[in-house]
Amino acid sequence: MVQYKDLGPSTVRLLELQPSSKGATIRCNLKTVSLLDAPAFEALSYVWGDPSIKTNILVDGAPFPVTTNLGMGLRAVRRRWKQRVLWVDAICINQDDVAEKNIQVPLMSTIYSTASRVVVWLGPSTPEIGLALSWVQAYEWKECGPARVFWRTLDTAANYSRTWKAKRAVALMRAASGCFDLFELPYWERMWTFQEYHMAAEEPVCVCGNREILASKLRTRGWQASHRSILDLEDLVNAGGFDQSLFRLTDEAFQWDGVVKEKKERELTTRRGLDHTNFGSRKLTPTDNTLLLSLMQMTTPRRCLNPRDKVYALYGMVPEAQRAFPVDYNKPVEQVLLETTAFMNTQGSMPYATFPLRENNISNTLYPSWVPDFDKQDIRPAIDDRFSIRKVMTVHKDRFCFPRVSRDLTTLGLLGWKIGPVKLILKFEPELEAILEQISGLMLDYSPTSLRELRSRVCGHLIPKMVQDVGVHQGFKFESDATGFSLVDIVDGFSQLNQGVERYCQSVPTQRRNIQKLEVCRDGARKLAGMTVFKSSKYEFFGVGSKNMKDADILAIVPGAEIPLVLRLGSERLDCYQMISVAYVDGMMAHQSYDGEDARILDEIQKGKLEEFSIR
């Protein structure tokens, strides 16, 4: 068993990885150094893998259990004839000593930023990833070797043979698939690797299998390879005259094309926002007071074994947060998330337009109602720019201040405008078909006169506008119109869905756009599940909020929140509110075309007196 000795404030352990042949036992030695002495070392960035599956290596001559993935990584980066000095967290930090972790974790940003190089172990390769890496080595790096010979041979033969052109199309599609596979490896899904990758002084070198690669050279190659393959396939199809061998190869290429399209879709949708690393092309610097919020938004899908690391794994990039609330793994998770929310608010970067409130935020006594759920992301359209901190500070120089949090972190103090109580109009059902029936009922022309304004405002503008804004805001892509669909389009889409009849269009592009429109409407309807339509009694704004809303809740605008808030007076203290919901309010959101009356009302609200809300 390794005998760890206590470390000083700026000292770390380094791992001397001894040289050996590929299959030999991994042997290492630990040494203690001071970071103040600028020691020479490389930092290994990797994912631990399944902690229940271990393999033994030798550290200072004694068996030391490491995860299988780390064992493979050390074997992959070990040199044949020369020692390699590395910093490896699982070995260089005593993982059983919480006090040591509390000291070493804050040093990780310094470790990764001062290392001579950061080496990323992505894991074992696959045939498709290997093909992708060889393609980049042949065309991007123009290396001489087997990879360049393979691809140049394909290129030359494809100029003279349709069969070889089909073989190249298959190889390109497999390489494209490998490009996307590489960025779906577990490395890009973990919390700690985000900071480790970003803090490197130079772009990290990625090791996958037995190949090294710069990720920035591979990021767009999947799209390029699939495009080149499609050009080959189009040439083959247009020429016709397929024999059995050519048909088989072309069919294989089209099958791989289907696989690649699915992976592209995942990149644009479910995995969009996962990295935002840009792989060396952009540096994140801890100067922006909204940086912690931005980083938590970028890393929402990433995972970690210890839930505290959703925050602590970003501290190296936001030293202000680390100074305000130092790393302490003895703190309950709830306290860490409360401190994080308090820090964001006092920095003027309120998280309510990015992260949803907790479903049980009113009844949960572990948190104040204003602590959001950082495990989910619910990006919403922002409120009109009149209510940005910049504009409000100009109009209310003597009154405005950033949010304040009480010393015991229970009460959030916000300045804003009380728009007035709300009246609930409709609660949407949880199922899609039922929601469409509710919308259909509101759209019927024979509604009583008293409901015609409701039908016009809610179905003719509020719901379509919300669907349109949320769609554009969340980055939906439309082939024929990058800005999305008009209100008329959305209303027409709901009409088709309500009638249960999909309109037949004569041209293929028009038919495709109509299908896209219907899907946008379905997706928008799904987002309405369980939500509440309300009307503001003072200014007669219509809006949509959460299922937790009640009559007489207060609609409020808070500069910096970026979205209207719904508050409720507390049952225990009448001078304090609870945060009930965020809201989409028709006529208040950014990029809307206001009529003269709406613009006048917004100006009136902005110039009105700011009130203080104490929220618990």
Coordinates of C-alpha atoms in Angstrom, one line a residue:
M1 CA 0.0 0.0 0.0
V2 CA 1.3 3.5 -0.9
Q3 CA 2.1 5.6 2.1
Y4 CA 1.0 9.2 1.4
K5 CA 2.8 12.0 3.2
D6 CA 1.2 15.3 4.1
L7 CA 1.4 18.0 1.4
G8 CA 2.0 21.7 1.9
P9 CA -0.2 24.5 0.5
S10 CA 1.6 24.7 -2.9
T11 CA 3.0 21.2 -3.1
V12 CA 1.8 18.3 -5.3
R13 CA 2.8 14.8 -6.0
L14 CA 4.1 13.8 -9.5
L15 CA 4.1 10.4 -11.0
E16 CA 7.2 9.1 -12.7
L17 CA 6.0 6.6 -15.3
Q18 CA 8.8 4.2 -15.9
P19 CA 9.6 3.2 -19.5
S20 CA 8.9 -0.3 -20.7
S21 CA 7.5 -2.5 -23.5
K22 CA 3.8 -2.4 -24.3
G23 CA 2.7 -5.5 -22.4
A24 CA 4.9 -5.0 -19.3
T25 CA 3.5 -4.2 -15.8
I26 CA 3.1 -0.5 -15.3
R27 CA 5.6 0.8 -12.7
C28 CA 5.6 4.3 -11.3
N29 CA 7.2 6.3 -8.5
L30 CA 5.8 9.3 -6.6
K31 CA 7.7 12.4 -5.8
T32 CA 6.7 15.6 -4.1
V33 CA 7.4 19.0 -5.6
S34 CA 6.4 22.6 -5.1
L35 CA 4.5 24.3 -7.8
L36 CA 6.4 27.5 -6.9
D37 CA 9.6 25.8 -8.3
A38 CA 7.9 25.4 -11.8
P39 CA 8.6 21.7 -12.1
A40 CA 8.5 20.1 -15.5
F41 CA 5.6 17.6 -16.0
E42 CA 2.6 16.7 -18.1
A43 CA -0.9 16.5 -16.8
L44 CA -3.1 13.5 -17.8
S45 CA -6.8 14.3 -18.5
Y46 CA -9.1 11.3 -18.6
V47 CA -12.3 9.8 -17.2
W48 CA -12.0 7.3 -14.4
G49 CA -14.5 4.8 -15.9
D50 CA -16.3 2.2 -13.8
P51 CA -14.9 2.6 -10.2
S52 CA -15.9 -1.0 -9.4
I53 CA -13.6 -2.5 -12.0
K54 CA -9.9 -2.1 -11.0
T55 CA -6.6 -3.3 -12.2
N56 CA -3.3 -3.2 -10.3
I57 CA -0.2 -1.2 -11.2
L58 CA 2.9 -0.8 -9.1
V59 CA 3.5 2.6 -7.3
D60 CA 6.7 2.8 -5.3
G61 CA 6.9 -0.9 -5.6
A62 CA 3.5 -1.6 -4.0
P63 CA 0.3 -2.7 -5.7
F64 CA -2.0 0.2 -6.4
P65 CA -5.6 -0.3 -7.8
V66 CA -6.7 2.0 -10.6
T67 CA -9.7 1.9 -12.9
T68 CA -9.3 -0.1 -16.0
N69 CA -9.6 3.0 -18.2
L70 CA -6.8 4.7 -16.3
G71 CA -4.6 1.6 -16.6
M72 CA -5.1 1.5 -20.4
G73 CA -4.4 5.3 -20.5
L74 CA -1.1 4.9 -18.6
R75 CA -0.1 2.0 -20.9
A76 CA -1.0 4.1 -24.0
V77 CA 1.1 7.1 -23.0
R78 CA 4.1 5.1 -21.6
R79 CA 7.3 5.5 -23.6
R80 CA 9.5 2.6 -24.6
W81 CA 12.8 4.0 -23.6
K82 CA 12.2 7.3 -21.6
Q83 CA 10.6 8.1 -18.3
R84 CA 7.5 10.3 -18.4
V85 CA 6.6 12.6 -15.5
L86 CA 2.8 13.0 -15.1
W87 CA 0.2 14.4 -12.8
V88 CA -2.6 12.0 -12.4
D89 CA -5.3 12.9 -10.0
A90 CA -6.4 9.4 -9.0
I91 CA -2.9 8.6 -7.9
C92 CA -1.3 11.9 -7.0
I93 CA -4.2 12.9 -4.6
N94 CA -5.0 10.8 -1.6
Q95 CA -8.6 10.1 -2.5
D96 CA -9.4 8.9 1.0
D97 CA -8.3 12.1 2.6
V98 CA -11.0 14.7 2.4
A99 CA -8.8 17.4 4.0
E100 CA -6.2 16.8 1.3
K101 CA -8.8 17.0 -1.4
N102 CA -10.0 20.3 -0.1
I103 CA -6.5 21.7 -0.6
Q104 CA -5.5 19.9 -3.8
V105 CA -8.7 20.5 -5.8
P106 CA -8.3 24.3 -5.8
L107 CA -4.7 23.8 -7.2
M108 CA -6.0 21.8 -10.2
S109 CA -6.4 24.9 -12.4
T110 CA -2.7 25.8 -11.7
I111 CA -1.6 22.3 -12.3
Y112 CA -3.3 22.1 -15.8
S113 CA -2.4 25.6 -16.8
T114 CA 1.3 25.2 -15.9
A115 CA 1.9 21.7 -17.2
S116 CA 4.2 21.6 -20.2
R117 CA 1.5 19.7 -22.0
V118 CA -2.0 18.3 -21.2
V119 CA -2.4 14.7 -22.6
V120 CA -6.0 13.6 -23.1
W121 CA -6.7 9.9 -22.9
L122 CA -9.9 9.3 -24.9
G123 CA -9.9 5.5 -24.6
P124 CA -9.5 2.6 -27.0
S125 CA -10.1 3.2 -30.7
T126 CA -12.6 1.6 -33.1
P127 CA -12.2 0.8 -36.8
E128 CA -14.2 3.9 -37.7
I129 CA -12.4 6.2 -35.3
G130 CA -9.1 4.8 -36.6
L131 CA -10.2 5.5 -40.2
A132 CA -11.2 9.1 -39.2
L133 CA -7.8 9.7 -37.6
S134 CA -6.0 8.3 -40.6
W135 CA -8.0 10.6 -42.9
V136 CA -7.0 13.7 -40.8
Q137 CA -3.4 12.5 -40.7
A138 CA -3.3 12.1 -44.5
Y139 CA -5.0 15.3 -45.5
E140 CA -4.7 17.8 -42.6
W141 CA -1.2 16.9 -41.3
K142 CA -0.1 15.5 -44.7
E143 CA 2.0 12.9 -42.9
C144 CA 3.9 10.3 -44.9
G145 CA 3.0 6.8 -43.8
P146 CA 0.4 4.1 -44.2
A147 CA -2.5 6.5 -43.7
R148 CA -1.5 8.8 -46.5
V149 CA -0.7 5.8 -48.8
F150 CA -4.2 4.3 -48.1
W151 CA -6.1 7.5 -48.9
R152 CA -4.0 8.5 -51.9
T153 CA -4.4 5.1 -53.4
L154 CA -8.2 5.4 -53.0
D155 CA -8.1 8.8 -54.6
T156 CA -6.0 7.7 -57.6
A157 CA -8.0 4.5 -58.2
A158 CA -11.3 6.4 -57.9
N159 CA -10.4 8.6 -60.9
Y160 CA -10.3 5.5 -63.1
S161 CA -12.8 3.0 -61.6
R162 CA -16.4 3.4 -60.5
T163 CA -15.9 0.4 -58.2
W164 CA -13.0 2.2 -56.5
K165 CA -15.1 5.4 -56.3
A166 CA -17.8 3.5 -54.5
K167 CA -15.1 2.0 -52.2
R168 CA -13.9 5.6 -51.4
A169 CA -17.5 6.6 -50.7
V170 CA -17.8 3.8 -48.2
A171 CA -14.4 4.7 -46.6
L172 CA -15.3 8.4 -46.4
M173 CA -18.7 7.6 -44.7
R174 CA -17.0 5.3 -42.2
A175 CA -14.4 8.0 -41.5
A176 CA -17.3 10.6 -41.0
S177 CA -19.0 8.2 -38.6
G178 CA -15.7 7.8 -36.7
C179 CA -15.3 11.6 -36.4
F180 CA -18.7 11.8 -34.7
D181 CA -18.0 8.7 -32.6
L182 CA -14.8 10.3 -31.2
F183 CA -16.8 13.2 -29.9
E184 CA -19.3 10.9 -28.3
L185 CA -16.7 9.2 -26.2
P186 CA -17.2 9.4 -22.4
Y187 CA -14.4 11.9 -22.0
W188 CA -16.6 14.7 -23.4
E189 CA -19.4 13.9 -21.0
R190 CA -17.6 14.3 -17.6
M191 CA -17.4 17.4 -15.5
W192 CA -13.7 17.5 -14.6
T193 CA -12.5 17.1 -18.1
F194 CA -14.1 20.4 -19.1
Q195 CA -11.8 22.4 -16.9
E196 CA -8.8 20.2 -17.6
Y197 CA -9.2 20.7 -21.3
H198 CA -9.7 24.5 -21.1
M199 CA -7.0 25.3 -18.6
A200 CA -4.2 23.9 -20.7
A201 CA -1.8 26.6 -21.9
E202 CA -1.7 25.0 -25.4
E203 CA -4.3 22.8 -27.1
P204 CA -4.1 19.3 -25.5
V205 CA -2.9 16.3 -27.4
C206 CA -5.6 13.6 -27.6
V207 CA -4.6 10.0 -27.5
C208 CA -7.1 7.4 -28.8
G209 CA -5.9 3.9 -29.1
N210 CA -2.3 4.2 -30.3
R211 CA -2.8 7.4 -32.3
E212 CA -2.4 11.1 -31.3
I213 CA -4.6 13.9 -32.6
L214 CA -5.5 17.5 -32.1
A215 CA -9.2 17.6 -31.6
S216 CA -9.5 20.9 -33.4
K217 CA -8.3 19.2 -36.5
L218 CA -11.1 16.7 -36.3
R219 CA -14.1 18.7 -35.2
T220 CA -15.4 19.6 -38.7
R221 CA -14.0 16.6 -40.6
G222 CA -17.0 14.5 -40.1
W223 CA -19.1 16.9 -42.1
Q224 CA -16.5 17.3 -44.8
A225 CA -16.0 13.5 -45.2
S226 CA -19.7 12.8 -45.5
H227 CA -20.1 15.7 -48.0
R228 CA -17.3 14.3 -50.2
S229 CA -18.8 10.8 -50.0
I230 CA -22.2 12.2 -51.1
L231 CA -20.6 13.8 -54.1
D232 CA -19.1 10.4 -55.1
L233 CA -22.5 8.7 -54.6
E234 CA -24.3 11.3 -56.7
D235 CA -21.8 10.8 -59.6
L236 CA -22.4 7.0 -59.4
V237 CA -26.2 7.3 -59.3
N238 CA -26.4 9.8 -62.1
A239 CA -24.2 7.5 -64.3
G240 CA -26.4 4.4 -63.7
G241 CA -25.4 1.0 -65.0
F242 CA -24.8 -0.8 -61.7
D243 CA -23.4 -4.3 -61.6
Q244 CA -23.8 -6.5 -58.5
S245 CA -20.5 -5.5 -56.9
L246 CA -21.1 -1.8 -57.5
F247 CA -24.6 -2.0 -56.2
R248 CA -23.5 -3.7 -53.0
L249 CA -20.8 -1.0 -52.4
T250 CA -23.2 1.9 -53.1
D251 CA -25.8 0.4 -50.9
E252 CA -23.3 0.0 -48.1
A253 CA -22.3 3.7 -48.5
F254 CA -25.9 4.8 -48.3
Q255 CA -26.4 2.7 -45.1
W256 CA -23.4 4.4 -43.5
D257 CA -24.9 7.7 -44.7
G258 CA -28.0 7.0 -42.6
V259 CA -25.8 6.3 -39.6
V260 CA -23.9 9.5 -40.1
K261 CA -27.1 11.5 -40.4
E262 CA -28.3 10.2 -37.1
K263 CA -25.0 11.2 -35.5
K264 CA -25.2 14.7 -37.1
E265 CA -28.7 15.1 -35.6
R266 CA -27.5 14.2 -32.2
E267 CA -24.7 16.7 -32.5
L268 CA -27.2 19.5 -33.4
T269 CA -29.8 18.6 -30.8
T270 CA -29.3 16.3 -27.9
R271 CA -25.5 16.9 -27.6
R272 CA -25.6 20.6 -28.7
G273 CA -24.0 22.7 -26.0
L274 CA -22.2 19.8 -24.5
D275 CA -18.7 21.1 -25.0
H276 CA -18.6 24.6 -26.3
T277 CA -14.8 24.0 -26.1
N278 CA -14.1 25.0 -29.7
F279 CA -11.0 22.9 -29.0
G280 CA -8.3 25.5 -28.6
S281 CA -9.8 28.2 -30.7
R282 CA -11.2 30.2 -27.8
K283 CA -9.9 30.8 -24.3
L284 CA -12.3 31.2 -21.4
T285 CA -11.0 33.8 -19.0
P286 CA -12.4 34.4 -15.5
T287 CA -13.2 38.1 -15.9
D288 CA -16.9 38.1 -16.8
N289 CA -19.3 38.2 -13.8
T290 CA -21.6 35.9 -15.7
L291 CA -18.9 33.3 -16.3
L292 CA -20.0 30.8 -13.7
L293 CA -23.5 30.8 -15.0
S294 CA -22.3 30.4 -18.6
L295 CA -20.0 27.5 -17.6
M296 CA -22.8 25.7 -15.7
Q297 CA -25.0 26.1 -18.7
M298 CA -22.3 24.7 -21.0
T299 CA -21.7 21.7 -18.7
T300 CA -25.3 20.8 -17.7
P301 CA -25.2 17.4 -19.6
R302 CA -21.9 16.5 -18.1
R303 CA -21.7 14.0 -15.2
C304 CA -19.7 13.5 -12.1
L305 CA -19.6 10.9 -9.3
N306 CA -19.8 13.6 -6.5
P307 CA -22.6 16.1 -7.1
R308 CA -20.6 18.8 -5.5
D309 CA -18.3 18.6 -8.5
K310 CA -20.9 20.2 -10.7
V311 CA -19.6 23.4 -9.1
Y312 CA -16.2 22.5 -7.8
A313 CA -15.0 21.2 -11.2
L314 CA -15.4 24.8 -12.6
Y315 CA -13.8 26.6 -9.7
G316 CA -10.4 26.8 -11.4
M317 CA -12.0 28.9 -14.1
V318 CA -14.0 31.2 -11.7
P319 CA -11.5 32.1 -8.9
E320 CA -14.0 34.7 -7.5
A321 CA -16.4 31.9 -6.6
Q322 CA -13.7 29.8 -5.1
R323 CA -12.7 32.7 -2.9
A324 CA -16.3 33.4 -1.8
F325 CA -17.1 29.8 -1.0
P326 CA -13.9 27.6 -0.8
V327 CA -14.0 24.0 -1.7
D328 CA -15.2 21.8 1.2
Y329 CA -16.3 18.3 0.5
N330 CA -17.7 18.1 4.0
K331 CA -20.5 20.5 3.1
P332 CA -23.9 19.0 2.2
V333 CA -24.7 19.2 -1.5
E334 CA -27.6 21.4 -0.8
Q335 CA -25.4 24.0 0.8
V336 CA -23.0 24.0 -2.1
L337 CA -25.8 24.6 -4.6
L338 CA -27.3 27.3 -2.4
E339 CA -23.9 29.1 -2.1
T340 CA -23.5 28.8 -5.9
T341 CA -26.9 30.4 -6.5
A342 CA -26.2 33.2 -4.0
F343 CA -22.9 33.9 -5.7
M344 CA -24.5 34.2 -9.1
N345 CA -27.2 36.5 -7.9
T346 CA -24.8 38.8 -6.1
Q347 CA -22.7 39.0 -9.3
G348 CA -25.8 40.1 -11.3
S349 CA -26.0 36.8 -13.3
M350 CA -29.4 35.4 -12.2
P351 CA -29.9 31.9 -13.5
Y352 CA -33.7 31.9 -13.9
A353 CA -33.8 32.2 -17.8
T354 CA -31.4 29.2 -18.0
F355 CA -32.2 26.7 -15.3
P356 CA -35.8 25.9 -14.2
L357 CA -37.0 26.2 -10.7
R358 CA -37.3 22.9 -8.8
E359 CA -40.6 21.2 -9.2
N360 CA -41.0 21.0 -5.4
N361 CA -39.3 24.4 -4.7
I362 CA -42.2 25.6 -2.5
S363 CA -42.4 22.5 -0.3
N364 CA -38.7 21.6 -0.2
T365 CA -37.3 22.9 3.1
L366 CA -33.7 22.1 2.1
Y367 CA -33.5 25.1 -0.3
P368 CA -35.1 28.6 -0.5
S369 CA -37.6 28.8 -3.3
W370 CA -35.1 30.8 -5.5
V371 CA -32.5 28.0 -5.9
P372 CA -33.0 26.4 -9.4
D373 CA -32.4 22.9 -10.6
F374 CA -28.9 22.9 -12.1
D375 CA -29.3 19.3 -13.4
K376 CA -31.8 20.5 -16.0
Q377 CA -31.6 23.2 -18.7
D378 CA -34.6 25.2 -19.9
I379 CA -33.3 28.1 -21.9
R380 CA -36.1 30.6 -22.6
P381 CA -36.4 33.7 -24.7
A382 CA -35.3 36.9 -22.8
I383 CA -37.4 39.8 -21.8
D384 CA -37.3 43.1 -23.7
D385 CA -34.0 45.0 -23.6
R386 CA -35.6 47.9 -21.8
F387 CA -35.3 45.8 -18.6
S388 CA -31.6 44.9 -19.0
I389 CA -29.3 45.9 -16.1
R390 CA -27.5 48.3 -18.5
K391 CA -30.7 50.2 -19.4
V392 CA -32.1 50.2 -15.9
M393 CA -28.9 51.5 -14.4
T394 CA -29.2 54.4 -16.8
V395 CA -32.8 55.3 -15.9
H396 CA -32.5 54.5 -12.2
K397 CA -29.0 55.6 -11.3
D398 CA -29.7 56.4 -7.6
R399 CA -31.9 53.4 -6.9
F400 CA -30.6 50.4 -8.7
C401 CA -28.4 47.8 -7.1
F402 CA -27.4 44.2 -7.7
P403 CA -29.4 41.5 -5.9
R404 CA -28.5 41.0 -2.2
V405 CA -28.4 37.8 -0.2
S406 CA -28.8 37.6 3.6
R407 CA -25.9 36.4 5.7
D408 CA -27.6 33.2 6.4
L409 CA -28.3 32.7 2.7
T410 CA -32.0 32.3 3.2
T411 CA -33.4 35.5 1.7
L412 CA -32.8 37.0 -1.7
G413 CA -33.4 40.7 -2.1
L414 CA -34.3 41.9 -5.6
L415 CA -35.3 45.2 -7.0
G416 CA -38.0 45.2 -9.7
W417 CA -41.5 46.2 -10.8
K418 CA -44.7 44.7 -9.6
I419 CA -46.9 44.2 -12.7
G420 CA -49.8 43.1 -10.5
P421 CA -51.8 40.0 -9.6
V422 CA -52.6 37.4 -12.3
K423 CA -55.8 35.6 -13.1
L424 CA -55.5 32.0 -14.4
I425 CA -57.3 31.2 -17.6
L426 CA -56.3 27.7 -18.6
K427 CA -54.1 24.8 -17.4
F428 CA -52.8 22.6 -20.2
E429 CA -53.1 18.8 -19.9
P430 CA -49.9 16.7 -19.7
E431 CA -50.5 14.7 -22.9
L432 CA -50.0 16.0 -26.5
E433 CA -53.3 15.0 -27.9
A434 CA -55.2 16.6 -25.0
I435 CA -53.2 19.8 -25.4
L436 CA -54.1 19.9 -29.1
E437 CA -57.7 19.5 -28.2
Q438 CA -57.5 22.4 -25.7
I439 CA -55.9 24.6 -28.4
S440 CA -58.6 23.5 -30.9
G441 CA -61.3 24.5 -28.4
L442 CA -59.8 27.9 -28.0
M443 CA -59.6 28.4 -31.8
L444 CA -63.3 27.6 -32.5
D445 CA -65.0 30.6 -34.1
Y446 CA -68.2 30.1 -32.2
S447 CA -66.7 31.1 -28.8
P448 CA -68.8 33.5 -26.8
T449 CA -68.2 37.2 -27.3
S450 CA -66.5 37.5 -23.9
L451 CA -64.0 34.9 -25.0
R452 CA -63.1 36.2 -28.4
E453 CA -60.4 38.4 -27.1
L454 CA -59.0 35.4 -25.2
R455 CA -59.1 33.3 -28.4
S456 CA -57.5 36.0 -30.4
R457 CA -54.7 36.9 -28.0
V458 CA -54.0 33.4 -26.8
C459 CA -54.4 31.3 -29.9
G460 CA -53.7 33.9 -32.5
H461 CA -50.6 35.4 -30.9
L462 CA -49.5 34.2 -27.4
I463 CA -49.1 30.4 -28.1
P464 CA -47.8 30.7 -31.7
K465 CA -45.4 33.5 -30.6
M466 CA -44.1 31.4 -27.7
V467 CA -43.6 28.4 -30.0
Q468 CA -41.9 30.6 -32.6
D469 CA -39.6 32.4 -30.0
V470 CA -38.7 29.2 -28.1
G471 CA -37.9 27.4 -31.4
V472 CA -35.6 30.2 -32.6
H473 CA -34.1 30.7 -29.2
Q474 CA -33.2 27.0 -28.8
G475 CA -31.6 26.8 -32.2
F476 CA -34.0 24.8 -34.3
K477 CA -32.7 24.6 -37.9
F478 CA -35.0 25.1 -40.9
E479 CA -33.7 24.4 -44.4
S480 CA -35.7 27.1 -46.2
D481 CA -35.8 29.8 -43.6
A482 CA -33.1 30.1 -40.9
T483 CA -35.3 32.4 -38.8
G484 CA -38.1 29.8 -38.4
F485 CA -41.8 30.2 -39.2
S486 CA -44.1 33.2 -39.0
L487 CA -47.0 33.5 -36.7
V488 CA -49.3 32.8 -39.6
D489 CA -47.3 29.6 -40.3
I490 CA -47.6 28.5 -36.6
V491 CA -51.4 29.2 -36.5
D492 CA -51.8 27.3 -39.8
G493 CA -49.8 24.4 -38.4
F494 CA -52.0 24.1 -35.3
S495 CA -55.1 24.3 -37.5
Q496 CA -53.8 21.3 -39.5
L497 CA -53.0 19.3 -36.4
N498 CA -56.4 20.1 -34.9
Q499 CA -58.2 18.9 -38.0
G500 CA -56.0 15.8 -38.1
V501 CA -55.3 16.4 -41.8
E502 CA -51.9 17.1 -43.2
R503 CA -52.1 19.5 -46.1
Y504 CA -50.9 18.1 -49.5
C505 CA -48.4 20.4 -51.2
Q506 CA -47.5 20.1 -54.9
S507 CA -43.8 20.8 -54.7
V508 CA -41.4 18.7 -52.6
P509 CA -39.7 21.7 -50.9
T510 CA -43.1 23.1 -49.9
Q511 CA -44.2 19.7 -48.6
R512 CA -41.0 19.3 -46.6
R513 CA -41.4 22.7 -45.1
N514 CA -45.0 21.9 -44.1
I515 CA -43.9 18.7 -42.4
Q516 CA -41.2 20.8 -40.5
K517 CA -43.9 23.3 -39.5
L518 CA -46.1 20.6 -38.1
E519 CA -43.2 19.1 -36.1
V520 CA -42.4 22.5 -34.7
C521 CA -46.0 22.9 -33.6
R522 CA -46.1 19.5 -32.0
D523 CA -42.8 20.2 -30.2
G524 CA -44.2 23.6 -29.1
A525 CA -47.4 21.9 -27.8
R526 CA -45.3 19.4 -25.9
K527 CA -43.5 22.3 -24.2
L528 CA -47.0 23.5 -23.0
A529 CA -47.6 20.3 -21.1
G530 CA -48.9 21.1 -17.6
M531 CA -48.3 24.8 -18.0
T532 CA -50.7 27.6 -17.1
V533 CA -52.1 30.4 -19.3
F534 CA -52.7 33.6 -17.3
K535 CA -53.7 37.2 -17.7
S536 CA -52.2 40.2 -15.8
S537 CA -55.0 42.1 -14.3
K538 CA -53.2 45.5 -14.3
Y539 CA -51.9 45.8 -17.9
E540 CA -53.9 42.9 -19.5
F541 CA -50.8 41.0 -20.7
F542 CA -51.3 37.3 -21.5
G543 CA -48.6 34.8 -20.5
V544 CA -47.6 31.2 -19.8
G545 CA -46.2 30.0 -16.5
S546 CA -45.7 26.8 -14.5
K547 CA -48.4 24.5 -13.2
N548 CA -47.7 25.8 -9.7
M549 CA -49.3 29.2 -10.3
K550 CA -52.4 30.3 -8.5
D551 CA -54.8 33.2 -8.9
A552 CA -53.5 36.4 -7.3
D553 CA -49.8 35.4 -7.7
I554 CA -47.7 38.5 -8.5
L555 CA -46.1 39.0 -11.9
A556 CA -42.8 40.9 -11.5
I557 CA -40.0 42.1 -13.7
V558 CA -36.5 42.1 -12.2
P559 CA -33.6 43.6 -14.1
G560 CA -31.0 41.0 -14.7
A561 CA -33.4 38.0 -14.4
E562 CA -33.8 38.2 -18.2
I563 CA -37.3 36.7 -17.9
P564 CA -40.5 37.7 -16.0
L565 CA -40.9 36.1 -12.5
V566 CA -44.1 35.0 -10.7
L567 CA -44.0 35.5 -7.0
R568 CA -46.4 34.7 -4.1
L569 CA -46.6 36.2 -0.7
G570 CA -45.4 33.7 1.9
S571 CA -47.8 32.1 4.3
E572 CA -45.5 32.6 7.4
R573 CA -44.2 36.1 6.7
L574 CA -46.3 38.6 4.7
D575 CA -43.2 40.7 4.0
C576 CA -41.5 37.9 2.1
Y577 CA -42.3 36.2 -1.2
Q578 CA -41.7 32.8 -2.7
M579 CA -40.5 32.4 -6.2
I580 CA -43.2 30.3 -8.0
S581 CA -42.4 30.4 -11.7
V582 CA -40.7 32.1 -14.6
A583 CA -43.1 33.3 -17.3
Y584 CA -43.3 33.9 -21.0
V585 CA -45.4 37.1 -21.4
D586 CA -46.7 38.2 -24.8
G587 CA -45.7 41.8 -25.5
M588 CA -42.8 41.8 -23.0
M589 CA -40.3 39.5 -24.7
A590 CA -37.3 40.5 -26.8
H591 CA -37.5 40.8 -30.6
Q592 CA -41.3 41.1 -30.6
S593 CA -43.0 43.7 -32.8
Y594 CA -44.9 45.8 -30.4
D595 CA -47.9 47.9 -31.3
G596 CA -48.0 51.5 -30.0
E597 CA -49.9 50.6 -26.8
D598 CA -47.6 47.8 -25.8
A599 CA -44.5 50.0 -26.3
R600 CA -46.1 52.7 -24.2
I601 CA -46.9 50.3 -21.4
L602 CA -43.3 48.9 -21.4
D603 CA -41.9 52.4 -21.2
E604 CA -44.2 53.3 -18.4
I605 CA -43.2 50.2 -16.4
Q606 CA -39.5 50.9 -17.0
K607 CA -39.7 54.5 -15.7
G608 CA -41.9 53.5 -12.7
K609 CA -40.7 53.1 -9.2
L610 CA -38.6 50.1 -8.3
E611 CA -39.8 48.0 -5.4
E612 CA -37.8 45.6 -3.3
F613 CA -38.8 42.0 -3.1
S614 CA -37.6 39.8 -0.3
I615 CA -37.7 36.2 -1.5
R616 CA -37.2 33.1 0.7

